mmCIF file of C-alpha atoms in Angstrom:
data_model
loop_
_atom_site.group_PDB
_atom_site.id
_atom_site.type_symbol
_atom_site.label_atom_id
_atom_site.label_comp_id
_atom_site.label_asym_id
_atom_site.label_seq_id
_atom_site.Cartn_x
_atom_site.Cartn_y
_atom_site.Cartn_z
ATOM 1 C CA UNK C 128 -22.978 -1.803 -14.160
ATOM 2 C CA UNK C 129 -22.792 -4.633 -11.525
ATOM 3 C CA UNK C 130 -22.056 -8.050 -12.726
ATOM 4 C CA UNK C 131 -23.668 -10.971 -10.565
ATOM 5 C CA UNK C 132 -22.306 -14.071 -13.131
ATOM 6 C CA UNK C 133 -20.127 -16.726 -12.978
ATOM 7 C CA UNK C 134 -16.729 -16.841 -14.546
ATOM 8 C CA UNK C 135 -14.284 -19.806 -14.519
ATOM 9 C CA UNK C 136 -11.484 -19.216 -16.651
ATOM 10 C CA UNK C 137 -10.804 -22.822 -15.964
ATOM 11 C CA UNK C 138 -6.850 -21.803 -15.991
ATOM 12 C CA UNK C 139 -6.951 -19.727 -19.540
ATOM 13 C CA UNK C 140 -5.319 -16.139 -20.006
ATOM 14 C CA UNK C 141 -6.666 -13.257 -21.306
ATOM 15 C CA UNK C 142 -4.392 -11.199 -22.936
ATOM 16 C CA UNK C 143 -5.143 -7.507 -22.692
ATOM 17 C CA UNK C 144 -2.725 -5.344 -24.896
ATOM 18 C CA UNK C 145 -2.848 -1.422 -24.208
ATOM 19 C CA UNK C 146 -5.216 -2.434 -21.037
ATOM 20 C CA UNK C 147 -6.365 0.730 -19.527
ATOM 21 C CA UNK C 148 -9.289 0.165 -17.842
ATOM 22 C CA UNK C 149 -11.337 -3.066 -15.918
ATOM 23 C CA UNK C 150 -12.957 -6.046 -18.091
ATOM 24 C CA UNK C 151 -15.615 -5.358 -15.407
ATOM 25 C CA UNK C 152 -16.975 -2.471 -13.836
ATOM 26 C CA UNK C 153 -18.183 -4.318 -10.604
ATOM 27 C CA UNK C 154 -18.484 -7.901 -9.519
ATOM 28 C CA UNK C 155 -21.704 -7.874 -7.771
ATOM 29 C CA UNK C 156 -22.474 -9.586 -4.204
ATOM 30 C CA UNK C 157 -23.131 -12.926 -6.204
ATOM 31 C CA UNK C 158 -20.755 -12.848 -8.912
ATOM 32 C CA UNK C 159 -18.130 -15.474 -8.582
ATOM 33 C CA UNK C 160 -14.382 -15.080 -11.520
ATOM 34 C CA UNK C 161 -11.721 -17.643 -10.608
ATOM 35 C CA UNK C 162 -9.079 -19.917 -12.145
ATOM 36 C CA UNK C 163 -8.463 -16.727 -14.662
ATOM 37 C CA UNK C 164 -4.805 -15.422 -16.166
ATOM 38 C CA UNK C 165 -4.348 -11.989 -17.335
ATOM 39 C CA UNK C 166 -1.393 -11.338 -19.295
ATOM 40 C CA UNK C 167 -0.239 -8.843 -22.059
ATOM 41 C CA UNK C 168 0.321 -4.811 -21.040
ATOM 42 C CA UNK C 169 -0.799 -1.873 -20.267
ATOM 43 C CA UNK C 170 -1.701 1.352 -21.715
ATOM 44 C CA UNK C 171 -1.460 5.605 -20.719
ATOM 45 C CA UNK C 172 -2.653 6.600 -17.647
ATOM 46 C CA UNK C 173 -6.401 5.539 -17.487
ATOM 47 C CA UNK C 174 -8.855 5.301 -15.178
ATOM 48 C CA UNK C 175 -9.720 2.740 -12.500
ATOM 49 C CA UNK C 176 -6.130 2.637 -11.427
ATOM 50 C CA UNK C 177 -5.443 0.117 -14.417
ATOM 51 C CA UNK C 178 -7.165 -2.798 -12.514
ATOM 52 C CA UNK C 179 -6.957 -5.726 -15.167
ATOM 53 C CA UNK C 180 -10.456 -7.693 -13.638
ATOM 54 C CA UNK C 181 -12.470 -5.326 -11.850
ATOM 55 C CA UNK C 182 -12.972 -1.807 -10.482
ATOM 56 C CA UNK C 183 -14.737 -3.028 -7.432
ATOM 57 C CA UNK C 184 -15.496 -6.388 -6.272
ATOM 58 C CA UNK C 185 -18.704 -7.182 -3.544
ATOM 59 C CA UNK C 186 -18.338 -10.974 -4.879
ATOM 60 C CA UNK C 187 -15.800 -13.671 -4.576
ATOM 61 C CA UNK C 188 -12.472 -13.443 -6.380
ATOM 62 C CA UNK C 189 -10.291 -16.877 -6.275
ATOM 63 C CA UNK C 190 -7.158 -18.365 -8.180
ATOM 64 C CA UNK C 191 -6.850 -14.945 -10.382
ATOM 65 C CA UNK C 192 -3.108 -13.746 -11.446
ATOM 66 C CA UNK C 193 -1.872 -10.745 -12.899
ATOM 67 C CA UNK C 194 0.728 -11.387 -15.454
ATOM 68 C CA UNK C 195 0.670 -7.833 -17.014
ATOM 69 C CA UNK C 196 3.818 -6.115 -16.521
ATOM 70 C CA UNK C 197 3.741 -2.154 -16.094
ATOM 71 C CA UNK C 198 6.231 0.447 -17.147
ATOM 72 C CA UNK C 199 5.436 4.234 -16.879
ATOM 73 C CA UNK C 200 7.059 7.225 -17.076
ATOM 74 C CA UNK C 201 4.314 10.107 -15.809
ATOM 75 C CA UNK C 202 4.256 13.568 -14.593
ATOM 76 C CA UNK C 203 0.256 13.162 -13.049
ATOM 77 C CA UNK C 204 -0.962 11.489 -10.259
ATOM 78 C CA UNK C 205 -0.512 7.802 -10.350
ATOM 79 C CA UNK C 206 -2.737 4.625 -8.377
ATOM 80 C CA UNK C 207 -2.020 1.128 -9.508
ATOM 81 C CA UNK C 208 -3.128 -2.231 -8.829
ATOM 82 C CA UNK C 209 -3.046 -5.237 -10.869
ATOM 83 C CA UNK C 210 -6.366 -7.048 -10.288
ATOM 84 C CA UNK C 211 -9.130 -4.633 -8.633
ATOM 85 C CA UNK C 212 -9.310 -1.385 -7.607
ATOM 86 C CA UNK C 213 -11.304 -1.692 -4.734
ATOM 87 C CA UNK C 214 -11.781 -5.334 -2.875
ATOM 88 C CA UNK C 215 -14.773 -5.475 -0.347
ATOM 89 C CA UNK C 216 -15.860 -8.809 -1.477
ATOM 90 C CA UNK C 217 -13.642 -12.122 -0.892
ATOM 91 C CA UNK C 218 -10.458 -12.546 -2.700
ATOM 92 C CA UNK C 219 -8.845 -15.613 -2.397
ATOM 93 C CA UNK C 220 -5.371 -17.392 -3.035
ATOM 94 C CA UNK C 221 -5.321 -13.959 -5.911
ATOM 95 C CA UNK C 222 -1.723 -13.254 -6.722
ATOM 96 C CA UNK C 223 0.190 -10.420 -8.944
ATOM 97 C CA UNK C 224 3.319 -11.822 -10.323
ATOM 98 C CA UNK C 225 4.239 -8.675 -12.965
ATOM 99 C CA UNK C 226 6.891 -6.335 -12.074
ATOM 100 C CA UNK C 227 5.953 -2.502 -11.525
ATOM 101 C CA UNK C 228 8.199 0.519 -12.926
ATOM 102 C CA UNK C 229 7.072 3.414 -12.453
ATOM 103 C CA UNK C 230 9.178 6.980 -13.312
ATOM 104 C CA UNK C 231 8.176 10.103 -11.496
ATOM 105 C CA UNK C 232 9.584 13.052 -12.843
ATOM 106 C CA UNK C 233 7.506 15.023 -10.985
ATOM 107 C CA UNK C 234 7.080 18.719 -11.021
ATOM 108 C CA UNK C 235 4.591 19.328 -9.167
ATOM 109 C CA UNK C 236 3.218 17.711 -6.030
ATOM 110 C CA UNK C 237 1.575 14.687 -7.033
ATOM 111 C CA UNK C 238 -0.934 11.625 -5.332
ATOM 112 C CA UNK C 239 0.801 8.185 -5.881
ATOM 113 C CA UNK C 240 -0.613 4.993 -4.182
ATOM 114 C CA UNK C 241 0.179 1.553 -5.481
ATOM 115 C CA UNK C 242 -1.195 -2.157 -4.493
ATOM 116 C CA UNK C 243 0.201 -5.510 -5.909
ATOM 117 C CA UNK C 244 -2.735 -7.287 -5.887
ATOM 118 C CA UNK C 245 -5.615 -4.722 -4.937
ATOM 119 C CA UNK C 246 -5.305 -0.931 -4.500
ATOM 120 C CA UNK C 247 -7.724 -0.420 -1.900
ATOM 121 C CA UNK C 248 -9.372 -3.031 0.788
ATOM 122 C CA UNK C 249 -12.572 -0.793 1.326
ATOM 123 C CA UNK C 250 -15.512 1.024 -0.627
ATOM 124 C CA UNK C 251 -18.967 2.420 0.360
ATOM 125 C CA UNK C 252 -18.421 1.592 3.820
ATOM 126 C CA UNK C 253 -17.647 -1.978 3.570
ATOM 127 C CA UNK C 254 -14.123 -4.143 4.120
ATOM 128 C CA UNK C 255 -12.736 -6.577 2.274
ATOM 129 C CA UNK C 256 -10.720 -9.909 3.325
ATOM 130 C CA UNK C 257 -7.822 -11.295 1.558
ATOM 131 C CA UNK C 258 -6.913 -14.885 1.887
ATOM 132 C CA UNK C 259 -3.719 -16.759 0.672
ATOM 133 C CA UNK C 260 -3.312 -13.682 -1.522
ATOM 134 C CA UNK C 261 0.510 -13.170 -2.584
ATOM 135 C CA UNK C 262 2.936 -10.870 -4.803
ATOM 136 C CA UNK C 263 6.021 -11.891 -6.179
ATOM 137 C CA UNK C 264 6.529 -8.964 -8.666
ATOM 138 C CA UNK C 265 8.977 -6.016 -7.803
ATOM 139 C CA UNK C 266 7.740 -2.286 -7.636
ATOM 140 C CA UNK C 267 9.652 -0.110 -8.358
ATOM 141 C CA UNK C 268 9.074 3.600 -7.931
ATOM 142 C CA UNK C 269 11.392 6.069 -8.581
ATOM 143 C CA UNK C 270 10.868 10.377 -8.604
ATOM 144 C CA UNK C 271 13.528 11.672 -10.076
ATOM 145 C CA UNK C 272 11.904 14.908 -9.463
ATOM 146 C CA UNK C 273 12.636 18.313 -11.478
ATOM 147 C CA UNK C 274 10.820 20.548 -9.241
ATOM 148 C CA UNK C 275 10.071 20.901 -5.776
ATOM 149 C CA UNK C 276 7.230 18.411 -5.299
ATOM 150 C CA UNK C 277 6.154 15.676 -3.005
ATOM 151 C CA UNK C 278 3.766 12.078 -3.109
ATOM 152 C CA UNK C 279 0.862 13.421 -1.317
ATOM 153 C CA UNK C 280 -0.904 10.292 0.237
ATOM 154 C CA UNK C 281 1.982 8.074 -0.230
ATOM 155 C CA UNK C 282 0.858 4.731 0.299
ATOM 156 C CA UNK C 283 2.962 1.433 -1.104
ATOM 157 C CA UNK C 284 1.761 -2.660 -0.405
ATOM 158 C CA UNK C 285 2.713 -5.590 -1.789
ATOM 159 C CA UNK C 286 -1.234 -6.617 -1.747
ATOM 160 C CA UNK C 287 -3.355 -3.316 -0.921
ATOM 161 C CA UNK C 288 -1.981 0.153 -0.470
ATOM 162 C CA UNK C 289 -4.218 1.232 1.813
ATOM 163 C CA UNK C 290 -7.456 0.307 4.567
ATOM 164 C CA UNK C 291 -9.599 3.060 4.842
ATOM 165 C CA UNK C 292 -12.693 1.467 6.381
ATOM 166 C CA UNK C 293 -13.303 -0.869 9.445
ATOM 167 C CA UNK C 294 -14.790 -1.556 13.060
ATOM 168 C CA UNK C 295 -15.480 -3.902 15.481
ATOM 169 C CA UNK C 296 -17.994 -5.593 12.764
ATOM 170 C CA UNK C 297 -16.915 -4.720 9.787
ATOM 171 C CA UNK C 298 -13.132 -4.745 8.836
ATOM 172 C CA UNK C 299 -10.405 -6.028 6.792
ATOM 173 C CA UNK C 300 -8.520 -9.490 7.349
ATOM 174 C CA UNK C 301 -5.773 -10.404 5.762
ATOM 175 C CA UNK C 302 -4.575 -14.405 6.126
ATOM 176 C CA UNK C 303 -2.150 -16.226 4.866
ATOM 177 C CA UNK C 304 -0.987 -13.719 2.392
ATOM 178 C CA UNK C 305 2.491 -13.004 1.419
ATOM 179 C CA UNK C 306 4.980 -11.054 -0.502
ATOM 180 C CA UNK C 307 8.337 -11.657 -2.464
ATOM 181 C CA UNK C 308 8.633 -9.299 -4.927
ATOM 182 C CA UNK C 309 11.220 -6.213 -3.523
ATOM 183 C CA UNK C 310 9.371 -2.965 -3.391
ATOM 184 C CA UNK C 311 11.535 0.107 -3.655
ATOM 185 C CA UNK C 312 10.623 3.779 -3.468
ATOM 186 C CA UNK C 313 13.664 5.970 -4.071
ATOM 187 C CA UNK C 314 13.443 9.847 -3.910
ATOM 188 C CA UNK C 315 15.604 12.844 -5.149
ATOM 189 C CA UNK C 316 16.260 15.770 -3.042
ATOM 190 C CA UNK C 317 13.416 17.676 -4.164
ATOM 191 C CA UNK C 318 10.754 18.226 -1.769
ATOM 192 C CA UNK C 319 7.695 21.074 -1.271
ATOM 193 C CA UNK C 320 5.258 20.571 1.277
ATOM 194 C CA UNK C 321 6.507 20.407 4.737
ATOM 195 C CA UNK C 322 3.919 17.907 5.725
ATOM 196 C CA UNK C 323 4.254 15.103 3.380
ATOM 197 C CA UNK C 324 4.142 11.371 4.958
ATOM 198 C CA UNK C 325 4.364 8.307 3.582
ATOM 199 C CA UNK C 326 4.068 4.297 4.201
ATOM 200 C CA UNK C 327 5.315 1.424 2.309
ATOM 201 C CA UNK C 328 4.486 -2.435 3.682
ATOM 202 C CA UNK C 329 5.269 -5.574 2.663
ATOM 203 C CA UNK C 330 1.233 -6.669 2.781
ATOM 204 C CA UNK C 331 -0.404 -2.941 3.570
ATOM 205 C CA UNK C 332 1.078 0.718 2.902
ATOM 206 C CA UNK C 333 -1.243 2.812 5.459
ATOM 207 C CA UNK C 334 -3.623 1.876 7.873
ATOM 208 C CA UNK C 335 -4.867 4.950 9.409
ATOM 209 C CA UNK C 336 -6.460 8.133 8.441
ATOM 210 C CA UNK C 337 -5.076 11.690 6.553
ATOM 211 C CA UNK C 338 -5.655 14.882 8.865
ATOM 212 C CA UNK C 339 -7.270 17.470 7.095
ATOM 213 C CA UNK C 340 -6.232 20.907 5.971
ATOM 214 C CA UNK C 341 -8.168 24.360 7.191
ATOM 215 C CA UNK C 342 -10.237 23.854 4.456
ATOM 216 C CA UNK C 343 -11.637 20.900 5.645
ATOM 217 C CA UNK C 344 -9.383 18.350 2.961
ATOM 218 C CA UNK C 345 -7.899 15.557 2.873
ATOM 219 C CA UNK C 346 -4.355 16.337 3.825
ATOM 220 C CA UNK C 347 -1.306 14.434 2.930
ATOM 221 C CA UNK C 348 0.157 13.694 6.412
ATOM 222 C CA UNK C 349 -1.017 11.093 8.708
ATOM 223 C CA UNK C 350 -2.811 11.756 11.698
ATOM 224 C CA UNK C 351 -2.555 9.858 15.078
ATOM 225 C CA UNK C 352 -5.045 12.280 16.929
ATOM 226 C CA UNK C 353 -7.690 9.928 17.529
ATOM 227 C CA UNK C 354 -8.700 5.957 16.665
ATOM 228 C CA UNK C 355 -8.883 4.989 12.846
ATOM 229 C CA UNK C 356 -9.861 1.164 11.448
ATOM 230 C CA UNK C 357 -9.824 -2.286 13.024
ATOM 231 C CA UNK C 358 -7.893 -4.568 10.733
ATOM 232 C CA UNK C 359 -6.231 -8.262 11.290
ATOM 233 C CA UNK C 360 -3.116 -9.086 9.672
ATOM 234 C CA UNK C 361 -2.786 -13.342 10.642
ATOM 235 C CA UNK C 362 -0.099 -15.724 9.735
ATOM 236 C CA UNK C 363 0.989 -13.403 6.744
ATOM 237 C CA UNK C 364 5.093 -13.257 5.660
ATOM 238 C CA UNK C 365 7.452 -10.604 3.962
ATOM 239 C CA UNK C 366 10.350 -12.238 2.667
ATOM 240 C CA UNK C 367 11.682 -8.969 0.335
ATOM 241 C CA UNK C 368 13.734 -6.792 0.054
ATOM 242 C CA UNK C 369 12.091 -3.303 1.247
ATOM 243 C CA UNK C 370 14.287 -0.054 0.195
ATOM 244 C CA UNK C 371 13.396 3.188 0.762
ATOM 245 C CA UNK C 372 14.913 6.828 0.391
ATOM 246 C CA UNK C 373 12.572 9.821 1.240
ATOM 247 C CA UNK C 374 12.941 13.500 0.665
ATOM 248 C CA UNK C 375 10.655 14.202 3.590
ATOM 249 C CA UNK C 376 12.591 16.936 5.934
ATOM 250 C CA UNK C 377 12.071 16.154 9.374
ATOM 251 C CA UNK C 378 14.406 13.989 11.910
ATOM 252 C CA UNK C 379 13.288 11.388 14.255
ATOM 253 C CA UNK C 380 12.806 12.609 17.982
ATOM 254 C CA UNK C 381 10.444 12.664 20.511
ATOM 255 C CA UNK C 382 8.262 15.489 19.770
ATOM 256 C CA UNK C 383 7.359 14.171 15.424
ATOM 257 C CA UNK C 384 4.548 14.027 14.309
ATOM 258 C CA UNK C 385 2.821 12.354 11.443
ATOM 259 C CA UNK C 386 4.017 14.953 9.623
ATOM 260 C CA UNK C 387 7.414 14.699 7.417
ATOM 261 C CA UNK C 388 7.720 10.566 8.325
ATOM 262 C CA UNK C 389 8.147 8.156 6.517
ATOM 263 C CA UNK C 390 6.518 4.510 7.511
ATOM 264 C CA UNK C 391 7.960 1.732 6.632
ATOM 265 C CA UNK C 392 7.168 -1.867 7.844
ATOM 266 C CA UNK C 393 7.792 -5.499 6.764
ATOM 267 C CA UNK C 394 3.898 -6.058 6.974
ATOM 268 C CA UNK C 395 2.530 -2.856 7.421
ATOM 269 C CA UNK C 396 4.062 0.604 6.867
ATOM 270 C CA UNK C 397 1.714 2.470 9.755
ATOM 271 C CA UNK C 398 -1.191 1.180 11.966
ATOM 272 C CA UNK C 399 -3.844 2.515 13.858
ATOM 273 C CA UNK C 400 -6.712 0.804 15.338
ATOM 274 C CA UNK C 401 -9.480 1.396 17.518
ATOM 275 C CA UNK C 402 -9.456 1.770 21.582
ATOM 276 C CA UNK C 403 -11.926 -1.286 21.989
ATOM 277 C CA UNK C 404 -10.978 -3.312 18.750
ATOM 278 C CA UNK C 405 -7.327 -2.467 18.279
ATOM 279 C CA UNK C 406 -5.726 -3.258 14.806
ATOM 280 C CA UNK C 407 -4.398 -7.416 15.158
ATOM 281 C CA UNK C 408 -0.688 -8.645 13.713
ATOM 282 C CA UNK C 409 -0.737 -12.658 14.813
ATOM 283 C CA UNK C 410 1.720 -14.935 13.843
ATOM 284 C CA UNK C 411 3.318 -12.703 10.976
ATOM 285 C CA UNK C 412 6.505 -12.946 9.873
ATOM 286 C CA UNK C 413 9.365 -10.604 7.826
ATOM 287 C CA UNK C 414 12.593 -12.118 6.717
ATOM 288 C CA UNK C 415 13.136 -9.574 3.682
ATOM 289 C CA UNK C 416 16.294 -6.938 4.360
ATOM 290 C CA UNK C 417 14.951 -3.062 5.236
ATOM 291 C CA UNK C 418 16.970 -0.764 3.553
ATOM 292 C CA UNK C 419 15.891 2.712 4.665
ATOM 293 C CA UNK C 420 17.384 6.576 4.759
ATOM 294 C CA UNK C 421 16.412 9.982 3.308
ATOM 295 C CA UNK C 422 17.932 12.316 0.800
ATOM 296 C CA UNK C 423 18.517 15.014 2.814
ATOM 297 C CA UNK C 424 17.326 13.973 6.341
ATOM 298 C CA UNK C 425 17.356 10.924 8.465
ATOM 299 C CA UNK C 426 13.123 10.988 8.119
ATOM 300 C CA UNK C 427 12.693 6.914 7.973
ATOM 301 C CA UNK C 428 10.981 5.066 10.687
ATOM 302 C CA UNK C 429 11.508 0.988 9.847
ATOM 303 C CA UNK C 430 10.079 -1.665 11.983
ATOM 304 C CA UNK C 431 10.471 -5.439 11.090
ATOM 305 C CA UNK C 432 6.359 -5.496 11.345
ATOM 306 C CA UNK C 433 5.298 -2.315 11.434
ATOM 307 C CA UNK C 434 6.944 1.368 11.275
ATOM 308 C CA UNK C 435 4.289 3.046 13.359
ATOM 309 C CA UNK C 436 1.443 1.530 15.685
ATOM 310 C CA UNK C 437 -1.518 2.985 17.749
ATOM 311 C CA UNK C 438 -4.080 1.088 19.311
ATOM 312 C CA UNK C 439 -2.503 -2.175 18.415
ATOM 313 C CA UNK C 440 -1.735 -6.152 19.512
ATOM 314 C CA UNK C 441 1.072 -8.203 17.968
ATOM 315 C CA UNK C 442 0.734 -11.568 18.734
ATOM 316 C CA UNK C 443 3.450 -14.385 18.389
ATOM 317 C CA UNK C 444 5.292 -12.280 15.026
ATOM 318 C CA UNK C 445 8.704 -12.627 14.495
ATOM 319 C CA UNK C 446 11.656 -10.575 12.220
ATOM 320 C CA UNK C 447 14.864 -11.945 11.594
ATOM 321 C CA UNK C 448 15.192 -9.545 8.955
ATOM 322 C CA UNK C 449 18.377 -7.050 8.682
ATOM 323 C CA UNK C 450 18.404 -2.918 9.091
ATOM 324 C CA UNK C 451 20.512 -0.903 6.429
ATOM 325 C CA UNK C 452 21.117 1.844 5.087
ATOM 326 C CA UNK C 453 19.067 2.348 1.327
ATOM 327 C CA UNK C 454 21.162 1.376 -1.635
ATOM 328 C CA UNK C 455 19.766 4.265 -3.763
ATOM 329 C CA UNK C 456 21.976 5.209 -6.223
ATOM 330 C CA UNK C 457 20.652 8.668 -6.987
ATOM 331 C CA UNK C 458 21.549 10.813 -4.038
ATOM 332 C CA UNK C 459 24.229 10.325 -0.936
ATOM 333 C CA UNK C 460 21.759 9.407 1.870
ATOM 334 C CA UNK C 461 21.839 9.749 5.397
ATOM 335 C CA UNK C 462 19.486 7.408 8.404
ATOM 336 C CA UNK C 463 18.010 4.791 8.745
ATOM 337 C CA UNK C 464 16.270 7.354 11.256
ATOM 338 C CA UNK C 465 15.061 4.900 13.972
ATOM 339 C CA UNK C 466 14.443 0.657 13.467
ATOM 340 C CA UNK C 467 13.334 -1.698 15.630
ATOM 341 C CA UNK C 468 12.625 -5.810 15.628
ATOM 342 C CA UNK C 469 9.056 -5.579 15.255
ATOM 343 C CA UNK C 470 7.335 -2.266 15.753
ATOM 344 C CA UNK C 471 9.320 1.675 15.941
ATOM 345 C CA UNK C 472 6.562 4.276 16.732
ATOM 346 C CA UNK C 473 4.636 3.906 19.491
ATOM 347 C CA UNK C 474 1.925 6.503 19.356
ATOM 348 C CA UNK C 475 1.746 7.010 22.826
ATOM 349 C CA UNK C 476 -1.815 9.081 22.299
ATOM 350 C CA UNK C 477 -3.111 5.385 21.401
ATOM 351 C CA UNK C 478 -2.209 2.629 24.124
ATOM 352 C CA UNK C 479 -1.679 0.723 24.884
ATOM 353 C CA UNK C 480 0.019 -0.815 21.747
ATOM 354 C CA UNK C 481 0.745 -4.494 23.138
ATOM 355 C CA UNK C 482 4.069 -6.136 21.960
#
């Protein structure tokens, strides 16, 4: 089940019609793919998040692209990524340059997270790092919802969706990496649980944890109780478009919560590090427009870097991007609820954030 080879696809495609699962299971701590193209399309809703290359890389992963385009129209819950499922290996100068469509007509509550290059940048404990990665192919999400129903675990990133994992020793980096393709999430009016959160990036969706219902479960709201993952965001750019209209039901004030937000950042969506080894932005960048609102309340939180921070620096970043309201064209929308130039939330149970 764990490949430790050598692939060098020496600048060929493979073309992968009705793709619905990995070529490979897992690259293994020694296996080495690079110079490969994958191209063709993609099947049902499979397993492994419809990763073209791998399910999990431990190895090194250099000069792949994803040329598969996706187009799906599902009432289940959804994960994609283009090239692996889980990265906590090296990927390097890796790049998705497919759009995304995906249709939600959800109705039911259902789990959607989506990655343009990876989906997730930790497994089994370990992180992953991402160098000169990029995406230059639009997602698109829309729910056009025909029940009440939320995206539990809403997570969106140009290159990874989420970080999960990470310390002090052991974390993610991201360097160099980039994203041009617009990613849009539009939402009906329908909505169900009064706890739903979400957070779209242009490199990361979510860095932080989900609280946990009485049951002891993953919830689907973020939770900025305590410390969550180191993780280094250096030199990387967002030069899209990101629009975004929620049907989450609460207003921006004082008192929120993770609950009923809705994250949105030109790098990351939401952040939270660790006390002694806060989560790093240095030298990043966001030029793309933020078009944000909500469907029936004003539940957006947009920052030109990130939409929510706790235990966090940002070093030397920069957004000369512009604040708007979303240009969805299925409901009347109200917001942006709050913006700001480079980071909106301060979780002020995790300082010092350090702008």
């Amino acid at each position: 089940e764990i490949w430790n080879g050598e692939l060098d696809g020496n600048g060929y495609s493979i073309t992968r019609n009705l793709c619905s699962r990995p070529l490979i299971k897992a690259i293994g701590e020694t296996g080495k793919v690079s110079n490969l193209i994958f191209e063709g399309g993609h099947a049902e809703v499979a397993e492994a998040s419809f990763a073209a290359l791998a399910q999990t890389n431990f190895g090194t992963v250099s000069s792949c692209e994803n040329r598969m385009p996706m187009d799906i129209v599902t009432d289940a819950d959804f994960s994609f990524a283009s090239l692996l499922e889980s990265n906590v290996g090296t990927m390097e100068n890796c790049s998705n340059s497919a759009p995304v469509h995906i249709s939600l007509p959800c109705s039911a509550n259902r789990f959607c997270q989506v990655g343009g290059v990876a989906l997730y940048a930790s497994a089994e404990g370990k992180c992953g790092s991402f160098t000169g990665c990029s995406n230059s192919g639009e997602i698109l999400i829309e729910k056009n919802a025909v029940a009440s129903s939320d995206l539990q675990k809403g997570a969106v990133g140009g290159i990874v969706s989420s970080v999960e994992d990470g310390d002090a020793d052991n974390f993610t980096v991201f360097r160099e990496c980039s994203n041009s393709g617009r990613i849009q999430l539009w939402e009906n009016t329908w909505y169900n649980t009064p706890n739903g959160a979400y957070a779209i990036g242009g490199i990361a969706g979510r860095i932080s944890g989900l609280a946990r219902d009485n049951n002891g479960n993953k919830s689907w709201y973020v939770s900025f109780d305590k410390a969550w993952h180191h993780v280094e965001f250096v030199d990387c750019v967002n030069s899209a478009v990101i629009d975004v209209c929620c049907s989450n039901t609460s207003t921006v004030g004082k008192s929120m919560s993770g609950a009923r937000q809705c994250y949105i950042g030109g790098i990351a969506g939401v952040a939270v590090g660790l006390a002694e080894s806060p989560a790093l932005f240095s030298g990043c960048t966001n030029t793309g427009q933020m078009n944000t609102g909500g469907s029936t309340k004003a539940c957006t939180i947009s920052g030109g870097i990130a939409g929510g921070a706790g235990y966090a620096t940002f070093s030397d970043c920069s957004c000369s991007a512009g604040f708007a309201l979303t240009e969805t064209t299925g409901v009347t929308a109200v917001g942006p609820g709050a913006v700001a130039g480079i980071a909106t939330h301060i979780f002020t149970k995790l300082l010092p954030v350090v702008l």
